Structure formats: structure tokens, C-alpha cells
mmCIF file of C-alpha atoms in Angstrom:
data_model
loop_
_atom_site.group_PDB
_atom_site.id
_atom_site.type_symbol
_atom_site.label_atom_id
_atom_site.label_comp_id
_atom_site.label_asym_id
_atom_site.label_seq_id
_atom_site.Cartn_x
_atom_site.Cartn_y
_atom_site.Cartn_z
ATOM 1 C CA MET C 874 75.136 97.889 104.048
ATOM 2 C CA THR C 875 78.387 97.535 102.145
ATOM 3 C CA ARG C 876 80.068 94.133 102.112
ATOM 4 C CA ILE C 877 83.487 93.022 100.909
ATOM 5 C CA SER C 878 84.806 89.439 101.110
ATOM 6 C CA VAL C 879 87.973 88.031 99.586
ATOM 7 C CA ALA C 880 89.528 84.559 99.458
ATOM 8 C CA PRO C 881 92.533 83.117 97.579
ATOM 9 C CA GLY C 882 91.750 81.460 94.244
ATOM 10 C CA PRO C 883 93.382 80.046 91.152
ATOM 11 C CA GLY C 884 94.479 82.670 88.732
ATOM 12 C CA ARG C 885 92.864 85.436 90.779
ATOM 13 C CA CYS C 886 91.179 85.741 94.128
ATOM 14 C CA TYR C 887 87.504 85.228 94.819
ATOM 15 C CA LEU C 888 86.164 88.732 95.532
ATOM 16 C CA ARG C 889 82.552 89.543 96.340
ATOM 17 C CA THR C 890 81.161 93.003 96.987
ATOM 18 C CA GLN C 891 77.780 94.462 97.818
ATOM 19 C CA ASP C 892 77.109 98.220 97.604
ATOM 20 C CA GLY C 893 75.245 100.212 100.197
ATOM 21 C CA ARG C 894 75.760 103.843 101.082
ATOM 22 C CA LEU C 895 79.339 103.126 99.866
ATOM 23 C CA SER C 896 80.288 101.497 96.580
ATOM 24 C CA ALA C 897 83.294 99.111 96.356
ATOM 25 C CA ARG C 898 85.505 99.481 93.245
ATOM 26 C CA VAL C 899 88.207 96.967 92.455
ATOM 27 C CA LEU C 900 91.596 98.609 91.918
ATOM 28 C CA HIS C 901 93.788 95.471 91.825
ATOM 29 C CA ARG C 902 93.389 91.734 92.044
ATOM 30 C CA ASP C 903 95.803 88.819 92.136
ATOM 31 C CA PRO C 904 95.479 85.175 93.248
ATOM 32 C CA HIS C 905 95.870 86.043 96.899
ATOM 33 C CA GLY C 906 93.926 89.238 97.461
ATOM 34 C CA ALA C 907 92.728 92.597 96.221
ATOM 35 C CA ARG C 908 92.871 96.378 96.651
ATOM 36 C CA VAL C 909 89.357 97.934 96.818
ATOM 37 C CA GLY C 910 88.379 101.592 96.807
ATOM 38 C CA LEU C 911 85.315 102.894 98.647
ATOM 39 C CA ILE C 912 83.252 105.681 96.942
ATOM 40 C CA ALA C 913 80.241 107.346 98.541
ATOM 41 C CA ASN C 914 76.913 107.079 96.668
ATOM 42 C CA GLY C 915 75.921 110.588 97.759
ATOM 43 C CA ALA C 916 76.619 113.102 100.458
ATOM 44 C CA LEU C 917 77.749 111.515 103.731
ATOM 45 C CA LEU C 918 77.074 111.723 106.566
ATOM 46 C CA LEU C 919 73.774 113.578 106.671
ATOM 47 C CA SER C 920 71.565 113.737 109.761
ATOM 48 C CA GLY C 921 70.443 110.240 110.691
ATOM 49 C CA ASP C 922 72.675 108.423 108.231
ATOM 50 C CA ARG C 923 73.949 104.962 109.223
ATOM 51 C CA VAL C 924 76.935 103.635 107.217
ATOM 52 C CA HIS C 925 77.837 100.014 107.922
ATOM 53 C CA VAL C 926 80.652 98.069 106.235
ATOM 54 C CA GLU C 927 81.240 94.396 106.721
ATOM 55 C CA VAL C 928 84.585 92.893 105.699
ATOM 56 C CA ASP C 929 85.668 89.231 105.602
ATOM 57 C CA VAL C 930 89.225 88.271 104.694
ATOM 58 C CA ALA C 931 89.513 84.506 104.379
ATOM 59 C CA ASP C 932 92.473 82.433 105.588
ATOM 60 C CA GLY C 933 95.630 83.233 103.650
ATOM 61 C CA ALA C 934 94.188 86.214 101.759
ATOM 62 C CA TRP C 935 95.059 89.921 101.821
ATOM 63 C CA LEU C 936 92.800 92.940 101.372
ATOM 64 C CA GLU C 937 93.686 96.630 101.142
ATOM 65 C CA VAL C 938 90.784 99.102 101.500
ATOM 66 C CA VAL C 939 91.293 102.650 100.258
ATOM 67 C CA GLU C 940 88.846 105.475 100.914
ATOM 68 C CA ALA C 941 88.590 107.572 97.767
ATOM 69 C CA THR C 942 87.330 110.705 99.521
ATOM 70 C CA GLY C 943 87.027 112.022 103.059
ATOM 71 C CA THR C 944 83.767 111.984 104.979
ATOM 72 C CA VAL C 945 81.948 114.942 106.510
ATOM 73 C CA ALA C 946 79.416 114.486 109.273
ATOM 74 C CA TYR C 947 76.922 117.326 108.706
ATOM 75 C CA ARG C 948 74.807 119.129 111.287
ATOM 76 C CA GLY C 949 71.335 117.833 111.968
ATOM 77 C CA GLU C 950 68.803 116.820 114.573
ATOM 78 C CA GLN C 951 69.552 113.129 114.380
ATOM 79 C CA PRO C 952 72.901 111.465 115.145
ATOM 80 C CA SER C 953 74.791 109.640 112.401
ATOM 81 C CA SER C 954 77.247 106.778 112.475
ATOM 82 C CA TRP C 955 80.028 105.033 110.551
ATOM 83 C CA THR C 956 80.625 101.370 111.622
ATOM 84 C CA VAL C 957 83.109 98.760 110.315
ATOM 85 C CA ASP C 958 82.790 95.112 111.268
ATOM 86 C CA ALA C 959 85.751 93.083 110.060
ATOM 87 C CA THR C 960 86.951 89.482 110.381
ATOM 88 C CA VAL C 961 90.525 88.512 109.351
ATOM 89 C CA GLY C 962 91.356 84.788 108.919
ATOM 90 C CA ASP C 963 94.373 82.766 109.839
ATOM 91 C CA GLY C 964 97.414 83.941 107.858
ATOM 92 C CA ALA C 965 95.375 86.783 106.331
ATOM 93 C CA ALA C 966 96.036 90.545 106.330
ATOM 94 C CA LEU C 967 93.718 93.600 106.244
ATOM 95 C CA SER C 968 95.011 97.175 105.557
ATOM 96 C CA TRP C 969 92.557 100.091 105.822
ATOM 97 C CA GLY C 970 93.801 103.630 105.251
ATOM 98 C CA SER C 971 91.207 106.338 105.801
ATOM 99 C CA LEU C 972 90.955 109.943 104.682
ATOM 100 C CA PRO C 973 89.826 112.682 107.118
ATOM 101 C CA PHE C 974 86.565 112.162 109.003
ATOM 102 C CA VAL C 975 85.324 115.718 109.542
ATOM 103 C CA VAL C 976 82.767 116.583 112.239
ATOM 104 C CA SER C 977 80.881 119.802 111.374
ATOM 105 C CA ASP C 978 79.507 122.229 113.922
ATOM 106 C CA ASN C 979 76.326 120.916 115.619
ATOM 107 C CA ALA C 980 76.815 117.377 114.249
ATOM 108 C CA THR C 981 76.553 114.354 116.522
ATOM 109 C CA THR C 982 78.219 111.208 115.186
ATOM 110 C CA HIS C 983 79.936 107.975 116.069
ATOM 111 C CA ARG C 984 82.732 106.178 114.218
ATOM 112 C CA GLY C 985 83.321 102.623 115.430
ATOM 113 C CA THR C 986 85.359 99.540 114.420
ATOM 114 C CA ARG C 987 84.963 95.901 115.502
ATOM 115 C CA MET C 988 87.855 93.654 114.498
ATOM 116 C CA ARG C 989 88.187 89.884 114.908
ATOM 117 C CA LEU C 990 91.485 88.201 114.183
ATOM 118 C CA ARG C 991 91.776 84.428 113.793
ATOM 119 C CA GLY C 992 94.972 82.481 114.179
ATOM 120 C CA THR C 993 97.872 84.543 112.797
ATOM 121 C CA GLY C 994 95.607 87.132 111.127
ATOM 122 C CA ARG C 995 96.882 90.713 111.127
ATOM 123 C CA ALA C 996 95.277 94.126 110.546
ATOM 124 C CA LEU C 997 96.464 97.712 110.096
ATOM 125 C CA LEU C 998 94.072 100.669 110.488
ATOM 126 C CA GLN C 999 94.542 104.415 110.042
ATOM 127 C CA GLU C 1000 91.897 106.784 111.334
ATOM 128 C CA LYS C 1001 92.009 110.554 110.767
ATOM 129 C CA VAL C 1002 89.600 112.774 112.661
ATOM 130 C CA VAL C 1003 89.127 116.513 112.269
ATOM 131 C CA LEU C 1004 86.845 118.455 114.570
ATOM 132 C CA GLY C 1005 85.139 121.158 112.550
ATOM 133 C CA ARG C 1006 85.434 122.452 108.997
ATOM 134 C CA ALA C 1007 87.322 125.640 108.264
ATOM 135 C CA GLY C 1008 86.501 128.249 110.866
ATOM 136 C CA GLN C 1009 84.455 125.806 112.978
ATOM 137 C CA VAL C 1010 84.869 124.269 116.440
ATOM 138 C CA GLY C 1011 83.274 120.916 115.484
ATOM 139 C CA GLY C 1012 80.349 118.990 116.864
ATOM 140 C CA ASP C 1013 80.111 115.922 119.135
ATOM 141 C CA LEU C 1014 82.098 112.779 118.270
ATOM 142 C CA THR C 1015 82.616 109.437 119.901
ATOM 143 C CA THR C 1016 84.899 106.737 118.486
ATOM 144 C CA SER C 1017 85.477 103.115 119.456
ATOM 145 C CA LEU C 1018 87.748 100.215 118.630
ATOM 146 C CA ASP C 1019 87.001 96.725 119.830
ATOM 147 C CA ALA C 1020 89.704 94.240 118.557
ATOM 148 C CA VAL C 1021 89.948 90.657 119.691
ATOM 149 C CA ASP C 1022 91.696 87.434 118.708
ATOM 150 C CA GLY C 1023 91.366 83.831 119.769
ATOM 151 C CA THR C 1024 92.931 84.604 123.193
ATOM 152 C CA GLY C 1025 90.910 87.647 124.036
ATOM 153 C CA PRO C 1026 90.938 91.424 123.675
ATOM 154 C CA LEU C 1027 93.802 93.066 121.798
ATOM 155 C CA GLN C 1028 92.719 96.725 121.965
ATOM 156 C CA VAL C 1029 89.513 98.125 123.454
ATOM 157 C CA GLU C 1030 89.141 101.857 123.286
ATOM 158 C CA HIS C 1031 86.296 104.374 123.541
ATOM 159 C CA LEU C 1032 86.955 108.070 123.058
ATOM 160 C CA ASP C 1033 84.392 110.727 124.077
ATOM 161 C CA LEU C 1034 85.303 113.771 122.016
ATOM 162 C CA SER C 1035 82.019 115.598 122.587
ATOM 163 C CA ARG C 1036 82.399 119.339 123.045
ATOM 164 C CA SER C 1037 81.933 119.202 126.764
ATOM 165 C CA ALA C 1038 84.478 116.334 127.269
ATOM 166 C CA ARG C 1039 87.311 117.253 124.989
ATOM 167 C CA VAL C 1040 88.011 120.544 126.785
ATOM 168 C CA LEU C 1041 88.661 118.774 130.069
ATOM 169 C CA PRO C 1042 92.285 118.578 131.317
ATOM 170 C CA GLY C 1043 94.331 115.931 129.583
ATOM 171 C CA ILE C 1044 91.913 115.423 126.616
ATOM 172 C CA LEU C 1045 92.272 117.700 123.586
ATOM 173 C CA GLY C 1046 91.809 121.240 124.752
ATOM 174 C CA ARG C 1047 91.973 123.452 121.671
ATOM 175 C CA LEU C 1048 93.445 120.777 119.408
ATOM 176 C CA ARG C 1049 91.253 119.765 116.471
ATOM 177 C CA ALA C 1050 92.882 116.794 114.777
ATOM 178 C CA LEU C 1051 93.909 113.241 115.535
ATOM 179 C CA ASP C 1052 95.688 110.699 113.377
ATOM 180 C CA THR C 1053 95.821 107.181 114.777
ATOM 181 C CA VAL C 1054 97.596 104.176 113.238
ATOM 182 C CA THR C 1055 96.897 100.835 114.895
ATOM 183 C CA ALA C 1056 98.683 97.540 114.105
ATOM 184 C CA LEU C 1057 96.963 94.352 115.372
ATOM 185 C CA GLY C 1058 98.346 90.826 115.379
ATOM 186 C CA TRP C 1059 101.997 91.731 115.052
ATOM 187 C CA ALA C 1060 104.429 94.292 116.391
ATOM 188 C CA PRO C 1061 105.985 96.501 113.658
ATOM 189 C CA GLN C 1062 109.040 98.674 114.331
ATOM 190 C CA PRO C 1063 108.193 101.950 116.055
ATOM 191 C CA PRO C 1064 108.399 105.246 114.161
ATOM 192 C CA GLU C 1065 111.926 106.541 113.931
ATOM 193 C CA GLY C 1066 112.821 108.736 116.890
ATOM 194 C CA LEU C 1067 110.136 107.549 119.256
ATOM 195 C CA VAL C 1068 110.247 105.224 122.203
ATOM 196 C CA ALA C 1069 107.331 103.814 124.114
ATOM 197 C CA GLY C 1070 105.477 106.406 126.148
ATOM 198 C CA ARG C 1071 107.547 109.292 124.865
ATOM 199 C CA SER C 1072 105.892 112.154 122.992
ATOM 200 C CA GLY C 1073 107.396 114.475 120.460
ATOM 201 C CA ALA C 1074 105.559 117.397 118.913
ATOM 202 C CA GLY C 1075 102.158 115.808 119.305
ATOM 203 C CA GLU C 1076 103.305 112.237 118.569
ATOM 204 C CA THR C 1077 102.995 109.200 120.852
ATOM 205 C CA TRP C 1078 103.761 105.552 120.197
ATOM 206 C CA PHE C 1079 103.134 102.607 122.504
ATOM 207 C CA PRO C 1080 103.116 98.821 122.161
ATOM 208 C CA LEU C 1081 99.976 96.857 123.136
ATOM 209 C CA ASP C 1082 100.167 94.270 125.852
ATOM 210 C CA ARG C 1083 99.747 91.538 123.287
ATOM 211 C CA SER C 1084 100.827 91.697 119.644
ATOM 212 C CA GLY C 1085 100.183 95.159 118.435
ATOM 213 C CA SER C 1086 101.241 98.841 118.334
ATOM 214 C CA VAL C 1087 99.523 102.250 118.284
ATOM 215 C CA PHE C 1088 100.845 105.512 116.945
ATOM 216 C CA ARG C 1089 98.856 108.710 117.590
ATOM 217 C CA TRP C 1090 99.365 112.310 116.520
ATOM 218 C CA MET C 1091 97.378 115.278 117.814
ATOM 219 C CA GLY C 1092 97.479 118.803 116.574
ATOM 220 C CA ASP C 1093 95.643 121.878 115.225
ATOM 221 C CA GLY C 1094 95.129 120.467 111.701
ATOM 222 C CA LEU C 1095 96.049 117.404 109.714
ATOM 223 C CA PHE C 1096 98.009 119.502 107.233
ATOM 224 C CA GLN C 1097 100.642 119.674 110.003
ATOM 225 C CA ASP C 1098 100.887 115.866 110.265
ATOM 226 C CA THR C 1099 103.184 113.863 108.030
ATOM 227 C CA PHE C 1100 104.346 111.394 110.665
ATOM 228 C CA GLY C 1101 101.063 109.441 110.654
ATOM 229 C CA ASP C 1102 101.137 108.827 106.896
ATOM 230 C CA ARG C 1103 104.778 107.818 106.972
ATOM 231 C CA THR C 1104 104.088 105.377 109.792
ATOM 232 C CA PHE C 1105 101.104 103.898 107.996
ATOM 233 C CA ARG C 1106 103.077 103.425 104.732
ATOM 234 C CA ALA C 1107 105.958 101.730 106.562
ATOM 235 C CA TRP C 1108 103.725 99.418 108.599
ATOM 236 C CA ARG C 1109 101.615 98.610 105.512
ATOM 237 C CA ALA C 1110 104.768 97.578 103.609
ATOM 238 C CA ASP C 1111 105.645 95.311 106.541
ATOM 239 C CA LEU C 1112 102.159 93.895 106.771
ATOM 240 C CA LEU C 1113 101.953 92.964 103.078
ATOM 241 C CA ALA C 1114 105.558 91.908 102.547
ATOM 242 C CA GLY C 1115 104.791 88.224 102.812
ATOM 243 C CA TYR C 1116 102.123 88.248 100.077
ATOM 244 C CA PRO C 1117 103.353 87.773 96.474
ATOM 245 C CA ARG C 1118 101.359 90.610 94.878
ATOM 246 C CA ARG C 1119 101.395 91.069 91.135
ATOM 247 C CA ASP C 1120 100.340 94.102 89.144
ATOM 248 C CA ALA C 1121 96.783 93.619 87.885
ATOM 249 C CA THR C 1122 97.755 94.925 84.446
ATOM 250 C CA PRO C 1123 100.483 92.822 82.687
ATOM 251 C CA PRO C 1124 103.431 94.966 81.668
ATOM 252 C CA SER C 1125 103.363 96.040 78.088
ATOM 253 C CA ARG C 1126 105.474 93.999 75.777
ATOM 254 C CA ALA C 1127 108.138 95.698 73.687
ATOM 255 C CA ALA C 1128 107.174 96.096 70.026
ATOM 256 C CA PRO C 1129 108.717 93.368 67.876
ATOM 257 C CA GLN C 1130 111.899 94.499 66.139
ATOM 258 C CA PRO C 1131 112.340 93.980 62.362
ATOM 259 C CA PRO C 1132 114.976 91.379 61.427
ATOM 260 C CA ALA C 1133 118.479 92.672 60.920
ATOM 261 C CA PRO C 1134 119.078 93.566 57.255
ATOM 262 C CA THR C 1135 121.229 91.247 55.159
ATOM 263 C CA PRO C 1136 124.594 92.517 53.989
ATOM 264 C CA ALA C 1137 123.184 93.074 50.548
ATOM 265 C CA ALA C 1138 120.298 95.135 51.836
ATOM 266 C CA ARG C 1139 122.614 97.046 54.159
ATOM 267 C CA PHE C 1140 124.689 98.362 51.260
ATOM 268 C CA GLY C 1141 121.961 98.541 48.688
ATOM 269 C CA GLY C 1142 123.380 95.624 46.688
#
């Protein structure tokens, strides 16, 4: 199991990590939070693999999780899974931007997220799914999101994208890729050009009933999608705007300049 916890601290935040199938690498720290990269400790996901990540963002802290590489669920006799269990404290913020999660032919896998928000905690998630590698149809996938706050459910979703289900009317048909950006705990501005319930060329945006928004793109391949990344970047900037983040590396100081020459030295006197 991989664990990441962060809390505000004097000088720099308190950050604790524990490596599992994924290793956590610190990319940036300041007194209020951190940016952490996730790196696989081997090929993932093989048949029977269980990846579990626990995240705890304390009151008033911020955490940005960055996946360094995409993940491939490989074929095999046993199902695999990728599960995230996160808690975001009062006044805290969590941003998690994922790279493509690819489901190979004859793979059976599940990708699930459980999110608990406390007080005014906020979270932003991006999930990219690709059914099949190049030239493949893709195996069986289920995804789930169970997000709650102190009042009750914010977003509860279960998608059955198994081969038999996704060809049914109104599901995916021949499309192979989804990009979903979910904001929880606040309502960012919708992507430019979209209104609630209206779809463009594969894009849909809708507000949640309570404090949140979801943007989803569907298409033949993620190389066609730029809307999802633009939406995630805009919402991430909005999410983290209230946190005074500083560069982890102090700016280099200009080299000291020699004193100006005296008049005698200037003219060789």
C-alpha cells in the first residue's frame, strides 16, 4: 500500500510517505503543502495486482499528486485493481491529475476512488481511460467514484465498461477513450463554450446537485482530446489560487558586481 499525508508546518509542511506498488517522490514543498509524483515500482497492472493508495490532506493543507507514467492493465486470468482512498480536511485542497489508464485485450480490472471531504475541503480529479492498446478492442473495465462530505453524498458513480455492456445503446459503442474531470467541494466555471447538459464534439459538462462539477469527453483516442487537459489546468489554478505556494528552489542570486572604478583607475591615472 502507498500512503501520502501532508499537514501545514513551520518553514515547510509535514509530509509523510510510504511506498508500495507505487513510490512517492517529492517534487515541491512549502509550508502549506506539497507536489508529489507517483512512480511504479515495476510493471503495472499485471494479472492479480492490487494497487491501493491512501491519501490524507490535513486541515488547511494542499496536495498535488502527479502520475509520472500511464498505467496498463495487462491480460491475465486474475482481475486487477487500482484503488484510491482519500480524505481532505477543512480548508484543504487535493489535486490529482492522471495519465492514461489503458485496458489491454483480455484484461479484467477495476479503477475506484473513495473521497471524503471535511468542512470546506475541495478536491479535483482527472481520470483518463483508454480501452485497448494500439490495434486492440480492450478488455473489461469497471470504474467507481464515491465522494461524500459532512452533509452526505456529492457524487456516486459506477461505470460498467465491460465488453458486453459498452456496446449497448447509449453507452460507448465503438468509442475507446474517456477523459473525466471532477471538481468536488466548489463549483468552478464551466469550460468555455459549454452549458449544462449540452454536448459538443464528444464533450459534456454538468454541475452536481451540491457543490461540484463534472466535465467528460468521449472519443476514439485521447490524442484527439485537448479539452479535458485545458479544463483540468483551469480548474486546478482555481483550486490552488488561495494557497501561497512558493518555489521549492530559491531563485538564484545575481553574481555580486565589482565596485565601480575610481576616476583614477578609469583613466589609468
